[in-house]
mmCIF file of C-alpha atoms in Angstrom:
data_model
loop_
_atom_site.group_PDB
_atom_site.id
_atom_site.type_symbol
_atom_site.label_atom_id
_atom_site.label_comp_id
_atom_site.label_asym_id
_atom_site.label_seq_id
_atom_site.Cartn_x
_atom_site.Cartn_y
_atom_site.Cartn_z
ATOM 1 C CA MET A 216 -13.995 -2.790 -33.971
ATOM 2 C CA SER A 217 -14.583 -6.162 -32.319
ATOM 3 C CA VAL A 218 -10.989 -7.238 -33.034
ATOM 4 C CA SER A 219 -9.654 -4.074 -31.379
ATOM 5 C CA LEU A 220 -11.883 -4.662 -28.361
ATOM 6 C CA VAL A 221 -10.753 -8.276 -27.942
ATOM 7 C CA ARG A 222 -7.069 -7.306 -28.272
ATOM 8 C CA THR A 223 -7.509 -4.561 -25.697
ATOM 9 C CA LEU A 224 -9.181 -6.937 -23.235
ATOM 10 C CA ILE A 225 -6.452 -9.551 -23.691
ATOM 11 C CA LEU A 226 -3.693 -7.002 -23.121
ATOM 12 C CA TYR A 227 -5.547 -5.559 -20.138
ATOM 13 C CA VAL A 228 -5.776 -8.976 -18.506
ATOM 14 C CA ALA A 229 -2.110 -9.657 -19.324
ATOM 15 C CA VAL A 230 -0.966 -6.405 -17.682
ATOM 16 C CA ILE A 231 -3.126 -7.008 -14.585
ATOM 17 C CA CYS A 232 -1.756 -10.546 -14.224
ATOM 18 C CA SER A 233 1.781 -9.223 -14.684
ATOM 19 C CA MET A 234 1.371 -6.665 -11.906
ATOM 20 C CA ARG A 235 -0.139 -9.291 -9.614
ATOM 21 C CA LEU A 236 2.802 -11.607 -10.250
ATOM 22 C CA MET A 237 5.275 -8.812 -9.501
ATOM 23 C CA GLY A 238 3.665 -8.045 -6.136
ATOM 24 C CA LYS A 239 1.107 -5.835 -4.423
ATOM 25 C CA ARG A 240 3.095 -2.666 -3.880
ATOM 26 C CA GLN A 241 1.573 0.690 -4.635
ATOM 27 C CA ILE A 242 3.136 2.951 -7.285
ATOM 28 C CA GLY A 243 4.618 5.236 -4.631
ATOM 29 C CA GLU A 244 6.408 2.289 -3.042
ATOM 30 C CA LEU A 245 7.997 0.789 -6.158
ATOM 31 C CA GLU A 246 11.718 0.162 -6.157
ATOM 32 C CA PRO A 247 13.636 1.652 -9.144
ATOM 33 C CA SER A 248 13.817 -1.659 -11.005
ATOM 34 C CA GLU A 249 10.093 -2.296 -10.460
ATOM 35 C CA LEU A 250 9.205 1.182 -11.705
ATOM 36 C CA VAL A 251 11.243 0.632 -14.876
ATOM 37 C CA ILE A 252 9.543 -2.714 -15.523
ATOM 38 C CA THR A 253 6.107 -1.154 -14.952
ATOM 39 C CA ILE A 254 6.779 1.639 -17.466
ATOM 40 C CA LEU A 255 8.109 -0.814 -20.054
ATOM 41 C CA ILE A 256 5.088 -3.108 -19.653
ATOM 42 C CA SER A 257 2.686 -0.207 -20.208
ATOM 43 C CA GLU A 258 4.566 0.843 -23.353
ATOM 44 C CA LEU A 259 4.666 -2.704 -24.724
ATOM 45 C CA ALA A 260 0.944 -3.148 -24.141
ATOM 46 C CA ALA A 261 0.120 0.155 -25.851
ATOM 47 C CA ILE A 262 1.786 -0.726 -29.173
ATOM 48 C CA PRO A 263 -0.405 -3.705 -30.268
ATOM 49 C CA MET A 264 -3.396 -2.029 -28.647
ATOM 50 C CA GLN A 265 -3.115 1.009 -30.935
ATOM 51 C CA ASP A 266 -1.793 -0.648 -34.092
ATOM 52 C CA LEU A 267 -3.855 -3.605 -35.318
ATOM 53 C CA GLY A 268 -1.108 -4.442 -37.796
ATOM 54 C CA VAL A 269 1.213 -5.443 -34.986
ATOM 55 C CA PRO A 270 0.769 -9.088 -33.882
ATOM 56 C CA LEU A 271 -0.665 -9.527 -30.411
ATOM 57 C CA THR A 272 2.273 -11.739 -29.482
ATOM 58 C CA ALA A 273 4.606 -8.788 -30.106
ATOM 59 C CA GLY A 274 3.262 -7.329 -26.886
ATOM 60 C CA LEU A 275 2.502 -10.436 -24.854
ATOM 61 C CA ILE A 276 5.874 -12.174 -25.283
ATOM 62 C CA PRO A 277 8.036 -9.177 -24.219
ATOM 63 C CA ILE A 278 5.703 -8.553 -21.265
ATOM 64 C CA GLY A 279 6.132 -12.166 -20.177
ATOM 65 C CA VAL A 280 9.913 -11.891 -20.538
ATOM 66 C CA LEU A 281 10.057 -8.692 -18.460
ATOM 67 C CA VAL A 282 7.886 -10.157 -15.708
ATOM 68 C CA SER A 283 10.075 -13.281 -15.633
ATOM 69 C CA ILE A 284 13.210 -11.139 -15.388
ATOM 70 C CA GLU A 285 11.710 -9.114 -12.542
ATOM 71 C CA ILE A 286 10.705 -12.248 -10.619
ATOM 72 C CA ILE A 287 14.178 -13.747 -11.079
ATOM 73 C CA ILE A 288 15.914 -10.523 -9.994
ATOM 74 C CA SER A 289 13.630 -10.233 -6.964
ATOM 75 C CA PHE A 290 14.481 -13.802 -5.960
ATOM 76 C CA LEU A 291 18.212 -13.179 -6.398
ATOM 77 C CA CYS A 292 17.949 -9.958 -4.371
ATOM 78 C CA LEU A 293 16.507 -11.980 -1.504
ATOM 79 C CA LYS A 294 19.638 -14.123 -1.538
ATOM 80 C CA SER A 295 22.260 -11.418 -2.164
ATOM 81 C CA ARG A 296 22.456 -8.187 -0.174
ATOM 82 C CA ARG A 297 25.097 -6.842 -2.561
ATOM 83 C CA LEU A 298 22.875 -7.371 -5.606
ATOM 84 C CA ARG A 299 19.973 -5.772 -3.742
ATOM 85 C CA ARG A 300 22.056 -2.651 -3.182
ATOM 86 C CA VAL A 301 23.104 -2.552 -6.850
ATOM 87 C CA VAL A 302 19.555 -2.960 -8.182
ATOM 88 C CA ASN A 303 17.563 -0.960 -5.637
ATOM 89 C CA GLY A 304 20.179 1.296 -4.072
ATOM 90 C CA ARG A 305 20.600 1.850 -0.347
ATOM 91 C CA ALA A 306 19.063 4.073 2.287
ATOM 92 C CA ALA A 307 20.721 7.426 2.995
ATOM 93 C CA VAL A 308 20.626 9.391 6.249
ATOM 94 C CA LEU A 309 19.653 12.959 5.301
ATOM 95 C CA ILE A 310 18.861 14.285 8.777
ATOM 96 C CA TYR A 311 20.818 13.493 11.921
ATOM 97 C CA ASN A 312 20.069 14.927 15.349
ATOM 98 C CA GLY A 313 18.014 17.811 13.995
ATOM 99 C CA LYS A 314 20.485 18.848 11.284
ATOM 100 C CA VAL A 315 20.265 18.307 7.521
ATOM 101 C CA ASP A 316 23.305 16.759 5.833
ATOM 102 C CA GLU A 317 24.122 19.264 3.081
ATOM 103 C CA GLY A 318 26.599 16.927 1.389
ATOM 104 C CA LYS A 319 24.056 14.104 1.064
ATOM 105 C CA LEU A 320 21.464 16.489 -0.368
ATOM 106 C CA HIS A 321 23.986 17.628 -2.973
ATOM 107 C CA ASP A 322 25.016 14.068 -3.875
ATOM 108 C CA LEU A 323 21.424 12.901 -4.252
ATOM 109 C CA ARG A 324 20.276 16.140 -5.961
ATOM 110 C CA ILE A 325 17.542 16.749 -3.394
ATOM 111 C CA THR A 326 16.458 20.269 -2.499
ATOM 112 C CA THR A 327 15.684 21.598 0.962
ATOM 113 C CA ASP A 328 12.165 22.365 -0.279
ATOM 114 C CA GLU A 329 11.604 18.649 -0.888
ATOM 115 C CA ILE A 330 12.834 17.814 2.608
ATOM 116 C CA ILE A 331 10.509 20.347 4.233
ATOM 117 C CA GLU A 332 7.595 19.127 2.084
ATOM 118 C CA ALA A 333 8.216 15.516 3.165
ATOM 119 C CA LEU A 334 8.277 16.601 6.820
ATOM 120 C CA ARG A 335 5.018 18.516 6.426
ATOM 121 C CA GLN A 336 3.374 15.448 4.896
ATOM 122 C CA ASN A 337 4.309 13.571 8.087
ATOM 123 C CA ASN A 338 2.998 16.381 10.337
ATOM 124 C CA ILE A 339 6.494 17.347 11.498
ATOM 125 C CA GLN A 340 6.813 21.063 12.139
ATOM 126 C CA SER A 341 10.597 21.448 12.338
ATOM 127 C CA VAL A 342 13.781 19.694 11.267
ATOM 128 C CA ALA A 343 14.967 20.196 14.848
ATOM 129 C CA ASP A 344 12.361 17.632 16.007
ATOM 130 C CA VAL A 345 13.912 14.840 13.888
ATOM 131 C CA LYS A 346 16.619 12.596 15.313
ATOM 132 C CA TYR A 347 17.024 10.509 12.157
ATOM 133 C CA GLY A 348 15.644 11.219 8.691
ATOM 134 C CA VAL A 349 16.334 8.412 6.207
ATOM 135 C CA LEU A 350 15.688 8.459 2.474
ATOM 136 C CA GLU A 351 14.565 4.929 1.579
ATOM 137 C CA PRO A 352 15.370 3.275 -1.789
ATOM 138 C CA ASN A 353 11.752 3.795 -2.885
ATOM 139 C CA GLY A 354 12.103 7.572 -2.451
ATOM 140 C CA GLN A 355 10.116 7.928 0.762
ATOM 141 C CA LEU A 356 11.442 9.686 3.842
ATOM 142 C CA SER A 357 11.409 7.641 7.050
ATOM 143 C CA TYR A 358 12.053 9.397 10.317
ATOM 144 C CA VAL A 359 12.583 8.942 14.045
ATOM 145 C CA LEU A 360 11.551 11.846 16.255
ATOM 146 C CA LYS A 361 13.486 13.064 19.246
ATOM 147 C CA PRO A 362 12.029 11.866 22.573
ATOM 148 C CA ASP A 363 10.646 15.308 23.499
ATOM 149 C CA ALA A 364 8.912 15.605 20.092
ATOM 150 C CA GLN A 365 7.288 12.170 20.042
ATOM 151 C CA PRO A 366 3.503 12.010 20.494
ATOM 152 C CA VAL A 367 2.186 10.962 23.877
ATOM 153 C CA THR A 368 1.125 7.301 24.015
ATOM 154 C CA ALA A 369 -1.012 5.379 26.471
ATOM 155 C CA GLY A 370 2.095 3.508 27.647
ATOM 156 C CA LEU A 371 3.896 6.751 28.541
ATOM 157 C CA MET A 372 0.865 7.839 30.554
ATOM 158 C CA GLY A 373 0.615 4.482 32.325
ATOM 159 C CA LEU A 374 -2.778 3.701 30.815
ATOM 160 C CA GLN A 375 -4.056 0.360 29.547
ATOM 161 C CA PRO A 376 -6.531 0.975 26.723
ATOM 162 C CA PRO A 377 -8.819 -1.842 25.587
ATOM 163 C CA GLU A 378 -7.507 -4.322 23.055
ATOM 164 C CA THR A 379 -8.222 -3.593 19.411
ATOM 165 C CA GLY A 380 -7.829 -5.702 16.296
ATOM 166 C CA VAL A 381 -8.030 -5.338 12.545
ATOM 167 C CA PRO A 382 -11.595 -4.345 11.565
ATOM 168 C CA PHE A 383 -13.228 -6.577 8.957
ATOM 169 C CA LEU A 384 -16.188 -5.525 6.839
ATOM 170 C CA VAL A 385 -19.038 -7.868 7.823
ATOM 171 C CA VAL A 386 -22.039 -6.003 6.378
ATOM 172 C CA THR A 387 -22.096 -3.787 3.332
ATOM 173 C CA ASP A 388 -25.235 -2.158 1.973
ATOM 174 C CA GLY A 389 -27.453 -4.526 3.919
ATOM 175 C CA LYS A 390 -25.661 -7.709 2.820
ATOM 176 C CA PRO A 391 -23.321 -9.925 4.898
ATOM 177 C CA VAL A 392 -19.707 -10.508 3.857
ATOM 178 C CA LEU A 393 -19.473 -14.252 4.423
ATOM 179 C CA GLY A 394 -15.730 -14.541 3.847
ATOM 180 C CA ASN A 395 -14.934 -12.100 6.645
ATOM 181 C CA LEU A 396 -17.423 -13.794 8.950
ATOM 182 C CA ARG A 397 -15.526 -17.056 8.458
ATOM 183 C CA ARG A 398 -12.253 -15.270 9.291
ATOM 184 C CA LEU A 399 -13.814 -14.160 12.571
ATOM 185 C CA ASN A 400 -15.288 -17.653 13.223
ATOM 186 C CA LEU A 401 -18.809 -16.229 13.232
ATOM 187 C CA THR A 402 -22.055 -17.464 11.699
ATOM 188 C CA LEU A 403 -24.959 -15.497 10.304
ATOM 189 C CA ASP A 404 -26.858 -16.215 13.515
ATOM 190 C CA ASP A 405 -24.013 -14.676 15.543
ATOM 191 C CA LEU A 406 -24.106 -11.617 13.318
ATOM 192 C CA GLU A 407 -27.868 -11.278 13.652
ATOM 193 C CA LYS A 408 -27.560 -11.420 17.447
ATOM 194 C CA ARG A 409 -25.000 -8.639 17.413
ATOM 195 C CA ILE A 410 -27.215 -6.527 15.177
ATOM 196 C CA LYS A 411 -30.226 -6.970 17.451
ATOM 197 C CA LYS A 412 -28.096 -6.210 20.505
ATOM 198 C CA ALA A 413 -27.103 -2.932 18.830
ATOM 199 C CA HIS A 414 -30.837 -2.079 18.584
ATOM 200 C CA VAL A 415 -30.945 -2.350 14.790
ATOM 201 C CA SER A 416 -34.149 -3.936 13.556
ATOM 202 C CA SER A 417 -32.737 -5.572 10.414
ATOM 203 C CA MET A 418 -29.479 -6.150 8.582
ATOM 204 C CA LYS A 419 -31.040 -4.427 5.569
ATOM 205 C CA ASP A 420 -31.016 -1.173 7.549
ATOM 206 C CA ILE A 421 -27.208 -1.255 7.853
ATOM 207 C CA PHE A 422 -25.064 0.556 5.305
ATOM 208 C CA LEU A 423 -21.727 -0.412 6.860
ATOM 209 C CA MET A 424 -20.671 -2.661 9.722
ATOM 210 C CA THR A 425 -17.156 -3.619 10.760
ATOM 211 C CA LEU A 426 -16.022 -6.051 13.446
ATOM 212 C CA ASP A 427 -12.597 -7.060 14.764
ATOM 213 C CA ASP A 428 -11.414 -10.189 16.540
ATOM 214 C CA CYS A 429 -11.557 -8.379 19.890
ATOM 215 C CA GLY A 430 -15.295 -7.807 19.628
ATOM 216 C CA ASN A 431 -15.152 -4.107 18.756
ATOM 217 C CA GLN A 432 -17.757 -3.152 16.192
ATOM 218 C CA PHE A 433 -18.933 -0.140 14.224
ATOM 219 C CA ILE A 434 -22.351 0.234 12.622
ATOM 220 C CA GLN A 435 -23.548 2.948 10.274
ATOM 221 C CA ARG A 436 -27.218 2.859 9.380
ATOM 222 C CA LYS A 437 -28.558 3.621 5.945
ATOM 223 C CA GLU A 438 -29.791 7.136 5.374
ATOM 224 C CA LYS A 439 -33.534 7.373 5.105
ATOM 225 C CA PRO A 440 -34.740 8.450 1.649
#
């Protein structure tokens, strides 16, 4: 039992390290080659994890080889546009000026139902609202709306909203997040002053607090038991 547990932990760490080395993309954003490597790594890790008779190196060595191949291919793809197209494919324009390209759908074996579903997921009501609809190599649909279908922005209305930045978590469950405070060039004393200015008696009363580099903050107090 202990041997199985140790082997599982080793393989788990190896797979996590492999994915970190390959990059930080989410599963839905993987290129075809990356998806293949991910599936192969999971299969290779499962074999020595299930069968104790299989040497641990029988899983670790192939995983290392696959990760090395993926890193090398990724580097070569950065240097060669042609290789990048061969490995990952190229984008395809499926919608142009409010009209679906039937030939492209047939070539790529994509149904109209899938196109409409992708538009709904992006809160687009009609194909007629889309100027360009592009199928990316990772399988996602990118789009550009026609001018009359684009959402109204502050710039179009001639407004100048206040500056906003990326919110960092500075307090969680009553405890400060020191790393994010350093990113914002703030000290604990600065944080305490902000908390008191927000009429909160103590940091321990805060469940969540975020702050950006423009000074915008959000505070959610803890619920009383």
